[in-house]
């Protein structure tokens, strides 16, 4: 997110949604905006990381929602508890990560002082990674606006939020490999594009079946909220996509394993997929936050795919031509053999 942790722990489900290929968070009051007016209509975009499920926020959101009905109902904050910021700080610094016997030595072995790490470490590290992790980094203004940091001079007055910059920051900070074509990969989603044309009615029937199955297992209040339902449905696709990895890594007594979304067969689970700009279908969510160099890469990949299909067609045509040639040669040979046999028989007589 790059936001302050205390800004997120005060959110509820109504401030979270799904737009195109990203989660979005409407952040309320912050340290530099006590009235919560600065970020009105300025959602911060959070992207999935299909290549690294261990740090995928969409998968984490799904795991959180399916075991917390109260959150889906909107009856509590997104993270239940009286002081989640303090709780998070204690877990990160003292109990389970930095100072835990399991990981403390790992920090020391890398020449890092565990005492230098706190809840802001990830925020600072994320900003550094996005701003300096590659030569074609995101606009510094977009980073500052997302992190709620004031810019010098008149910049704060004249440089404003725009979705494209924030989307690029969100995609970079998700953990995706900026130098890989997988940077442009979509989030997991249900793709029924194979049911088109004359099969449109069947497609609509299958979608209704899927929606009904999900809604029957959600709290009634949540299933009746179109925005919450769509958010949950898209998050559920990530759970399906990473099912094998989750089965290997989830604790045997994880509450996720106790939910119907885990032990029941989800309709159309085999239709969950991810796509790239050069393999997209009509069902693929709109791609956002992709920089121009990756768009060029997408064009190159699209051309490579076209060339590969042409090579397949040429190879297939060559094989058919060889088969036709062999057939013609065989027919001519048989005809000549018959003619020679007939001449030989006539000569003997």
Short mmCIF file of C-alpha atoms in Angstrom, two decimals:
data_model
loop_
_atom_site.label_atom_id
_atom_site.label_comp_id
_atom_site.label_asym_id
_atom_site.label_seq_id
_atom_site.Cartn_x
_atom_site.Cartn_y
_atom_site.Cartn_z
CA UNK A 1 0.00 0.00 0.00
CA UNK A 2 2.82 2.42 0.95
CA UNK A 3 0.31 4.04 3.30
CA UNK A 4 0.69 4.35 7.04
CA UNK A 5 -0.46 1.18 8.79
CA UNK A 6 -2.79 3.11 11.10
CA UNK A 7 -4.69 4.47 8.07
CA UNK A 8 -5.51 0.95 6.88
CA UNK A 9 -6.44 -0.64 10.20
CA UNK A 10 -9.23 1.92 10.58
CA UNK A 11 -10.84 0.95 7.25
CA UNK A 12 -13.92 -1.22 6.77
CA UNK A 13 -15.16 -3.30 3.85
CA UNK A 14 -17.04 -0.35 2.37
CA UNK A 15 -13.71 1.36 1.66
CA UNK A 16 -12.38 -1.61 -0.31
CA UNK A 17 -13.41 -2.57 -3.83
CA UNK A 18 -12.32 -4.07 -7.11
CA UNK A 19 -11.79 -2.00 -10.24
CA UNK A 20 -10.55 -3.53 -13.50
CA UNK A 21 -7.54 -5.66 -12.48
CA UNK A 22 -6.82 -4.24 -9.00
CA UNK A 23 -8.15 -3.88 -5.51
CA UNK A 24 -8.66 -0.29 -4.46
CA UNK A 25 -8.65 1.28 -1.01
CA UNK A 26 -10.30 4.58 -0.16
CA UNK A 27 -8.10 5.88 2.63
CA UNK A 28 -9.76 8.07 5.26
CA UNK A 29 -8.07 10.45 7.71
CA UNK A 30 -4.27 10.33 7.82
CA UNK A 31 -1.47 11.98 9.77
CA UNK A 32 -1.27 14.83 7.24
CA UNK A 33 -5.01 14.94 6.55
CA UNK A 34 -6.90 14.74 9.83
CA UNK A 35 -10.26 15.55 8.23
CA UNK A 36 -9.92 12.85 5.58
CA UNK A 37 -10.61 15.22 2.67
CA UNK A 38 -7.32 14.94 0.80
CA UNK A 39 -7.95 11.45 -0.56
CA UNK A 40 -11.61 11.79 -1.52
CA UNK A 41 -12.17 9.95 -4.81
CA UNK A 42 -8.47 9.06 -4.83
CA UNK A 43 -8.41 5.29 -4.30
CA UNK A 44 -5.06 3.57 -3.90
CA UNK A 45 -4.67 0.57 -6.22
CA UNK A 46 -3.36 -2.76 -4.95
CA UNK A 47 -2.39 -5.48 -7.43
CA UNK A 48 -2.14 -9.24 -7.23
CA UNK A 49 1.17 -11.07 -7.55
CA UNK A 50 0.39 -14.38 -9.29
CA UNK A 51 4.07 -15.32 -9.54
CA UNK A 52 4.60 -15.01 -5.76
CA UNK A 53 1.49 -16.17 -3.87
CA UNK A 54 3.29 -15.77 -0.53
CA UNK A 55 3.08 -11.98 -0.95
CA UNK A 56 -0.07 -11.66 -3.07
CA UNK A 57 -2.42 -9.14 -1.39
CA UNK A 58 -5.51 -10.33 -3.30
CA UNK A 59 -4.96 -13.90 -2.07
CA UNK A 60 -4.34 -12.60 1.46
CA UNK A 61 -7.56 -10.58 1.28
CA UNK A 62 -9.51 -13.68 0.22
CA UNK A 63 -8.10 -15.76 3.08
CA UNK A 64 -9.01 -12.97 5.49
CA UNK A 65 -12.56 -12.50 4.21
CA UNK A 66 -13.65 -16.15 4.05
CA UNK A 67 -12.91 -16.66 7.74
CA UNK A 68 -14.33 -13.31 8.95
CA UNK A 69 -18.04 -13.02 8.23
CA UNK A 70 -18.33 -9.90 10.37
CA UNK A 71 -15.91 -8.06 8.07
CA UNK A 72 -17.96 -9.01 5.00
CA UNK A 73 -21.11 -7.81 6.72
CA UNK A 74 -19.48 -4.45 7.43
CA UNK A 75 -20.17 -4.85 11.15
CA UNK A 76 -16.56 -4.20 12.16
CA UNK A 77 -13.32 -2.77 10.86
CA UNK A 78 -11.41 -4.59 8.18
CA UNK A 79 -9.09 -5.91 10.90
CA UNK A 80 -11.02 -6.71 14.06
CA UNK A 81 -9.65 -5.68 17.46
CA UNK A 82 -9.31 -2.63 19.65
CA UNK A 83 -5.70 -1.76 18.72
CA UNK A 84 -4.59 -3.55 15.59
CA UNK A 85 -1.71 -1.13 14.96
CA UNK A 86 -0.15 -2.03 18.32
CA UNK A 87 -0.87 -5.70 17.70
CA UNK A 88 0.83 -5.56 14.29
CA UNK A 89 3.83 -3.75 15.79
CA UNK A 90 4.24 -6.37 18.50
CA UNK A 91 4.02 -9.24 16.02
CA UNK A 92 6.45 -7.66 13.57
CA UNK A 93 9.08 -6.44 16.02
CA UNK A 94 8.96 -8.70 19.04
CA UNK A 95 7.00 -11.89 18.84
CA UNK A 96 7.15 -13.55 15.43
CA UNK A 97 9.57 -11.84 13.07
CA UNK A 98 12.42 -9.46 13.86
CA UNK A 99 13.30 -10.58 17.39
CA UNK A 100 11.99 -14.15 17.22
CA UNK A 101 14.59 -16.93 17.72
CA UNK A 102 13.63 -18.28 14.29
CA UNK A 103 14.47 -15.13 12.29
CA UNK A 104 16.66 -12.88 14.47
CA UNK A 105 19.87 -14.66 13.47
CA UNK A 106 18.93 -14.34 9.79
CA UNK A 107 19.00 -10.56 10.15
CA UNK A 108 22.35 -10.67 11.96
CA UNK A 109 23.89 -13.01 9.36
CA UNK A 110 23.07 -10.43 6.70
CA UNK A 111 24.73 -7.65 8.66
CA UNK A 112 21.39 -6.10 9.65
CA UNK A 113 20.62 -4.86 13.14
CA UNK A 114 17.18 -6.21 14.17
CA UNK A 115 16.66 -3.15 16.38
CA UNK A 116 16.55 -0.96 13.28
CA UNK A 117 13.36 -2.60 11.98
CA UNK A 118 9.83 -1.52 12.82
CA UNK A 119 6.39 -1.20 11.30
CA UNK A 120 7.57 1.63 9.04
CA UNK A 121 10.41 -0.47 7.64
CA UNK A 122 8.20 -2.03 4.99
CA UNK A 123 6.75 1.36 4.10
CA UNK A 124 10.23 2.87 3.69
CA UNK A 125 11.56 -0.18 1.89
CA UNK A 126 8.59 -0.29 -0.48
CA UNK A 127 9.01 3.39 -1.36
CA UNK A 128 12.75 2.90 -1.96
CA UNK A 129 12.10 -0.16 -4.10
CA UNK A 130 9.50 1.61 -6.25
CA UNK A 131 11.55 4.80 -6.62
CA UNK A 132 15.03 3.32 -7.08
CA UNK A 133 14.67 -0.39 -7.76
CA UNK A 134 14.95 0.06 -11.53
CA UNK A 135 16.10 2.73 -13.96
CA UNK A 136 12.57 3.33 -15.30
CA UNK A 137 10.98 4.01 -11.93
CA UNK A 138 7.56 5.44 -11.17
CA UNK A 139 6.96 9.22 -10.89
CA UNK A 140 8.16 10.48 -7.51
CA UNK A 141 5.02 12.63 -7.27
CA UNK A 142 2.81 9.51 -7.44
CA UNK A 143 4.88 7.90 -4.69
CA UNK A 144 4.60 10.96 -2.43
CA UNK A 145 0.85 11.31 -2.97
CA UNK A 146 0.26 7.65 -2.23
CA UNK A 147 2.48 7.74 0.86
CA UNK A 148 0.90 11.03 2.02
CA UNK A 149 4.25 12.80 2.04
CA UNK A 150 4.35 16.52 1.35
CA UNK A 151 6.30 17.63 -1.70
CA UNK A 152 8.57 20.69 -1.54
CA UNK A 153 7.57 24.20 -2.55
CA UNK A 154 4.48 24.63 -4.69
CA UNK A 155 4.56 21.03 -5.94
CA UNK A 156 1.91 19.98 -3.43
CA UNK A 157 -0.42 22.62 -4.83
CA UNK A 158 0.10 21.96 -8.53
CA UNK A 159 0.81 18.22 -8.81
CA UNK A 160 -2.32 16.20 -8.13
CA UNK A 161 -3.38 12.56 -7.99
CA UNK A 162 -4.02 10.71 -11.23
CA UNK A 163 -5.02 7.06 -11.52
CA UNK A 164 -2.32 6.08 -14.05
CA UNK A 165 0.54 7.10 -11.75
CA UNK A 166 -0.98 5.41 -8.71
CA UNK A 167 -1.73 2.25 -10.70
CA UNK A 168 1.88 2.06 -11.85
CA UNK A 169 3.06 2.47 -8.25
CA UNK A 170 0.62 -0.21 -7.12
CA UNK A 171 1.78 -2.69 -9.72
CA UNK A 172 5.46 -2.05 -8.90
CA UNK A 173 5.02 -2.36 -5.13
CA UNK A 174 3.05 -5.62 -5.49
CA UNK A 175 6.29 -7.61 -5.72
CA UNK A 176 6.08 -8.40 -9.42
CA UNK A 177 9.32 -8.67 -11.36
CA UNK A 178 9.59 -5.36 -13.19
CA UNK A 179 12.02 -6.87 -15.74
CA UNK A 180 9.79 -9.82 -16.58
CA UNK A 181 6.86 -10.07 -18.95
CA UNK A 182 4.89 -11.41 -15.98
CA UNK A 183 4.77 -7.81 -14.75
CA UNK A 184 1.86 -7.42 -17.18
CA UNK A 185 0.02 -10.57 -16.05
CA UNK A 186 -3.62 -10.19 -15.07
CA UNK A 187 -5.00 -11.23 -11.71
CA UNK A 188 -6.72 -14.66 -11.62
CA UNK A 189 -10.32 -14.47 -12.84
CA UNK A 190 -13.15 -16.62 -14.22
CA UNK A 191 -12.84 -16.77 -18.01
CA UNK A 192 -15.85 -18.10 -19.93
CA UNK A 193 -14.90 -16.60 -23.27
CA UNK A 194 -15.14 -20.05 -24.88
CA UNK A 195 -18.92 -19.76 -24.50
CA UNK A 196 -19.66 -17.18 -27.16
CA UNK A 197 -21.86 -16.83 -30.20
CA UNK A 198 -24.52 -19.52 -30.16
CA UNK A 199 -23.46 -20.58 -26.64
CA UNK A 200 -24.20 -17.22 -25.00
CA UNK A 201 -27.24 -18.60 -23.20
CA UNK A 202 -25.17 -21.45 -21.74
CA UNK A 203 -22.53 -18.94 -20.63
CA UNK A 204 -25.09 -16.80 -18.80
CA UNK A 205 -26.54 -19.89 -17.15
CA UNK A 206 -23.12 -20.98 -15.89
CA UNK A 207 -22.36 -17.48 -14.56
CA UNK A 208 -25.68 -17.41 -12.70
CA UNK A 209 -24.90 -20.83 -11.27
CA UNK A 210 -21.50 -19.62 -10.04
CA UNK A 211 -22.89 -16.41 -8.56
CA UNK A 212 -25.69 -18.27 -6.79
CA UNK A 213 -23.25 -20.82 -5.35
CA UNK A 214 -21.02 -18.06 -3.93
CA UNK A 215 -23.90 -15.97 -2.59
CA UNK A 216 -25.43 -18.97 -0.82
CA UNK A 217 -22.24 -19.27 1.21
CA UNK A 218 -21.82 -15.57 1.98
CA UNK A 219 -23.65 -13.61 4.69
CA UNK A 220 -26.94 -12.35 3.25
CA UNK A 221 -26.04 -8.71 3.89
CA UNK A 222 -22.76 -9.10 2.01
CA UNK A 223 -24.21 -11.05 -0.93
CA UNK A 224 -26.85 -8.33 -1.42
CA UNK A 225 -24.13 -5.68 -1.74
CA UNK A 226 -23.05 -5.78 -5.40
CA UNK A 227 -19.67 -4.12 -4.74
CA UNK A 228 -18.80 -6.46 -1.86
CA UNK A 229 -19.95 -9.50 -3.82
CA UNK A 230 -17.83 -8.61 -6.86
CA UNK A 231 -14.81 -7.98 -4.63
CA UNK A 232 -15.26 -11.33 -2.92
CA UNK A 233 -15.80 -13.20 -6.20
CA UNK A 234 -12.59 -11.82 -7.72
CA UNK A 235 -10.65 -12.62 -4.55
CA UNK A 236 -12.06 -16.15 -4.58
CA UNK A 237 -10.56 -16.68 -8.06
CA UNK A 238 -7.10 -16.13 -6.53
CA UNK A 239 -7.83 -18.77 -3.89
CA UNK A 240 -8.71 -21.25 -6.65
CA UNK A 241 -5.68 -20.28 -8.75
CA UNK A 242 -3.27 -20.85 -5.84
CA UNK A 243 -5.05 -23.89 -4.41
CA UNK A 244 -2.11 -26.27 -4.89
CA UNK A 245 0.34 -23.87 -3.24
CA UNK A 246 -2.06 -23.24 -0.37
CA UNK A 247 -2.58 -26.94 0.17
CA UNK A 248 1.17 -27.34 0.63
CA UNK A 249 1.72 -24.31 2.85
CA UNK A 250 -1.43 -23.81 4.94
CA UNK A 251 -1.32 -25.12 8.48
CA UNK A 252 -3.32 -28.33 8.86
CA UNK A 253 -5.63 -26.55 11.33
CA UNK A 254 -5.90 -23.29 9.39
CA UNK A 255 -9.44 -21.87 9.57
CA UNK A 256 -9.31 -21.50 5.77
CA UNK A 257 -9.48 -25.30 5.51
CA UNK A 258 -12.67 -25.29 7.60
CA UNK A 259 -14.66 -23.13 5.17
CA UNK A 260 -17.00 -24.35 2.45
CA UNK A 261 -14.90 -22.45 -0.08
CA UNK A 262 -12.11 -24.90 0.64
CA UNK A 263 -13.69 -28.32 1.12
CA UNK A 264 -16.52 -27.97 -1.44
CA UNK A 265 -16.10 -28.08 -5.21
CA UNK A 266 -16.44 -24.54 -6.55
CA UNK A 267 -18.31 -24.33 -9.88
CA UNK A 268 -16.22 -23.35 -12.91
CA UNK A 269 -12.98 -23.65 -10.93
CA UNK A 270 -11.33 -25.04 -14.07
CA UNK A 271 -12.13 -21.74 -15.83
CA UNK A 272 -9.97 -19.65 -13.48
CA UNK A 273 -6.91 -18.35 -15.33
CA UNK A 274 -4.55 -15.43 -15.81
CA UNK A 275 -3.84 -13.70 -19.11
CA UNK A 276 -1.39 -11.27 -20.68
CA UNK A 277 -2.17 -8.34 -22.96
CA UNK A 278 -1.21 -10.51 -25.95
CA UNK A 279 -3.36 -13.49 -24.85
CA UNK A 280 -6.36 -11.57 -23.48
CA UNK A 281 -9.95 -12.57 -24.20
CA UNK A 282 -13.23 -10.67 -24.01
CA UNK A 283 -13.52 -11.74 -20.35
CA UNK A 284 -10.09 -10.51 -19.29
CA UNK A 285 -10.27 -7.52 -16.90
CA UNK A 286 -8.88 -4.31 -18.31
CA UNK A 287 -5.11 -4.04 -17.84
CA UNK A 288 -4.01 -0.99 -15.84
CA UNK A 289 -0.77 0.34 -14.41
CA UNK A 290 1.37 -1.01 -17.26
CA UNK A 291 4.23 1.31 -18.34
CA UNK A 292 5.00 2.04 -21.97
CA UNK A 293 8.03 -0.27 -22.19
CA UNK A 294 5.93 -3.22 -21.03
CA UNK A 295 3.28 -2.28 -23.61
CA UNK A 296 6.02 -2.49 -26.25
CA UNK A 297 6.99 -5.86 -24.80
CA UNK A 298 3.35 -6.90 -25.10
CA UNK A 299 3.36 -5.91 -28.77
CA UNK A 300 6.54 -7.94 -29.33
CA UNK A 301 5.01 -10.95 -27.59
CA UNK A 302 1.85 -10.52 -29.66
CA UNK A 303 3.93 -10.49 -32.86
CA UNK A 304 5.87 -13.53 -31.65
CA UNK A 305 2.59 -15.34 -31.08
CA UNK A 306 1.44 -14.44 -34.61
CA UNK A 307 4.75 -15.67 -36.06
CA UNK A 308 4.47 -18.91 -34.06
CA UNK A 309 0.96 -19.50 -35.42
CA UNK A 310 2.18 -18.80 -38.97
CA UNK A 311 5.04 -21.25 -38.51
CA UNK A 312 2.57 -23.88 -37.32
CA UNK A 313 0.38 -23.25 -40.36
CA UNK A 314 3.35 -23.38 -42.72
CA UNK A 315 4.55 -26.59 -41.13
CA UNK A 316 1.07 -28.05 -41.38
CA UNK A 317 0.80 -26.94 -45.02
CA UNK A 318 4.22 -28.44 -45.76
CA UNK A 319 3.18 -31.72 -44.20
CA UNK A 320 -0.03 -31.76 -46.25
CA UNK A 321 1.95 -30.93 -49.40
CA UNK A 322 4.37 -33.78 -48.72
CA UNK A 323 1.46 -36.11 -48.10
CA UNK A 324 -0.13 -35.00 -51.38
CA UNK A 325 3.18 -35.45 -53.23
CA UNK A 326 3.62 -38.91 -51.76
CA UNK A 327 0.07 -39.80 -52.74
CA UNK A 328 0.61 -38.56 -56.32
CA UNK A 329 3.95 -40.39 -56.60
CA UNK A 330 2.35 -43.58 -55.30
CA UNK A 331 -0.54 -43.28 -57.77
CA UNK A 332 1.81 -42.61 -60.71
CA UNK A 333 4.06 -45.48 -59.65
CA UNK A 334 1.11 -47.86 -59.39
CA UNK A 335 -0.18 -46.71 -62.80
CA UNK A 336 3.23 -47.22 -64.40
CA UNK A 337 3.62 -50.63 -62.78
CA UNK A 338 0.25 -51.69 -64.14
CA UNK A 339 1.14 -50.39 -67.61
CA UNK A 340 4.47 -52.22 -67.58
CA UNK A 341 2.82 -55.39 -66.36
CA UNK A 342 0.24 -55.16 -69.12
CA UNK A 343 2.95 -54.58 -71.76
CA UNK A 344 4.98 -57.50 -70.43
CA UNK A 345 2.00 -59.80 -70.57
CA UNK A 346 1.22 -58.67 -74.14
CA UNK A 347 4.82 -59.27 -75.22
CA UNK A 348 4.80 -62.83 -73.95
CA UNK A 349 1.63 -63.65 -75.81
#
